[in-house]
Every structure is written in C-alpha cells, then in structure tokens.
Amino acid sequence: MKKIAVFASGAGSNAAKIIERLTHNPSPGGEGSNIDPKIEVALVVCNKPGAGVLKIAAENNIPALLLDKEKFFRGDGYLQELKDRGIDFIVLAGFLWKIPSVLIKAYPKKIINIHPALLPHYGGKGMYGQFVHEAIIKNKEKESGITIHYVDDLYDHGDIIFQAHCPVLNDDTAETLSSRIQQLEHQFFPIVIEQVIREENK
Ligand code: GAR
C-alpha cells in the first residue's frame, strides 16, 4: 500500500477527484483492487482553517492535518507526523506555501504539484489560481494548459512530468479560462499521480 498525503488549501476540487479515483475506485488501485501497489489518500494537509478541502476530507473519512506556519517553516516541516502516518508520497493540489527543504530532502522525487498554466511560463511566487488566468488573458495568449511537475526548492520549477494544452478564446474571462483549465486538471491529475507512483515501484 502506498499512502499519499494531499496538501491543499482551497476549495479542494482536485483533492476530491484524486480521492475519488485512488481511494474509492476499486479498478485502478483503490480499496479492493488487485493492482499493486494499492494507493490511498491517507491524509489531507491544509494551512487554512475553514478551507473547502477540509470538508471533503471529513466527508471521505480521511484524517486532516492543519498546519501551523511557524512549525512548518522553522520546525521540521511536519516530517515526523508524515512519517508516523506512513506517508510515501506527497501531492500538492492548490497548496500555496513553499515546501521546506527538510521535506524535499526526505521525499526526493516523491512530491508533485499541479500548476494551472504551461510552465516555465506564468509560474513563480504570486502566480497561482486566478492571478495566472488574469495574466494570460491580459497578455492575449492564444494557448494555456496545465503542468504537473516534481517539486524542488524553487517555486514552480522542478522537472515536468506532464502537460496538457487548451485554447484561450478571444472572449475568455479569467473565470471561463479557469473552468476550462479545471476540467483538464480533473481529467489528468489523478491518472498522472497513479502512473508516477506505479512507475517508481517497477
Ligand atoms: C488549481 O487550479 C491548481 O492548479 C492551483 O490551485 C487550484 C486549486 O483548486 N494551484 C496553483 O495555482 C499553484 N501554483 P482546487 O482547490 O479546486 O483543487
């Protein structure tokens, strides 16, 4: 069994799709599956009290860990808590704090992030959620998409695992573009997570 911690601070729509595919669906690898390794979302990690993702965790009976900023950045990055819970792999799904080096060292090539644009463009500190889509519309880009990548010490920088593209239409607003991007995220993120974990266990 491979245990994933999903770090998320927002609505948690990606977390919900990941849980749906990996924990509840017996065919690809969840409970009852005969494909090894089995994969489950064992923990939701969040830095915002009241975030939608906490409700999603509760509805799915998944334990949630609410982070304290001081302990996360100046302490051990909650490494001990993650190890105690047997976490093998970390997925960032709308988590906006930088991951401390202590976690990156402890989970080499085992932390992945999703970004709502085609990196290396439109990434970096402050480039998240609606800000990304607003910048793309303002610059009259013709194309956007999603990037799934390994996490390293820099924001939105690690090796790219997967990208999917979509058009930016002339009459798009940040909201319409955001919903097109969200569809891509929901379609691909759970599958890519599963593939990455299976590949590293071959
Ligand atoms: C997603 O669109 C994700 O790509 C973005 O936050 C959103 C979370 O939505 N992440 C970033 O911008 C990271 N730089 P969700 O809470 O509904 O899954």
PDB file of C-alpha atoms in Angstrom, residues 130 133 137 167 169 171-183:
ATOM      1  CA  GLN A 130      -6.979  33.408 -10.804  1.00  0.00           C
ATOM      2  CA  HIS A 133      -5.533  33.230 -15.740  1.00  0.00           C
ATOM      3  CA  ILE A 137      -5.853  36.973 -20.713  1.00  0.00           C
ATOM      4  CA  PRO A 167      -7.000  27.224 -26.342  1.00  0.00           C
ATOM      5  CA  LEU A 169     -10.588  32.119 -26.705  1.00  0.00           C
ATOM      6  CA  ASP A 171     -13.898  36.308 -25.387  1.00  0.00           C
ATOM      7  CA  ASP A 172     -12.462  34.337 -22.437  1.00  0.00           C
ATOM      8  CA  THR A 173     -12.509  35.857 -18.970  1.00  0.00           C
ATOM      9  CA  ALA A 174     -10.343  34.587 -16.109  1.00  0.00           C
ATOM     10  CA  GLU A 175     -13.420  32.632 -14.953  1.00  0.00           C
ATOM     11  CA  THR A 176     -14.148  30.883 -18.265  1.00  0.00           C
ATOM     12  CA  LEU A 177     -10.481  30.060 -18.779  1.00  0.00           C
ATOM     13  CA  SER A 178     -10.252  28.810 -15.208  1.00  0.00           C
ATOM     14  CA  SER A 179     -13.106  26.371 -15.727  1.00  0.00           C
ATOM     15  CA  ARG A 180     -11.501  25.016 -18.936  1.00  0.00           C
ATOM     16  CA  ILE A 181      -8.237  24.535 -17.035  1.00  0.00           C
ATOM     17  CA  GLN A 182     -10.025  22.919 -14.117  1.00  0.00           C
ATOM     18  CA  GLN A 183     -11.548  20.329 -16.447  1.00  0.00           C
TER      19      GLN A 183
END
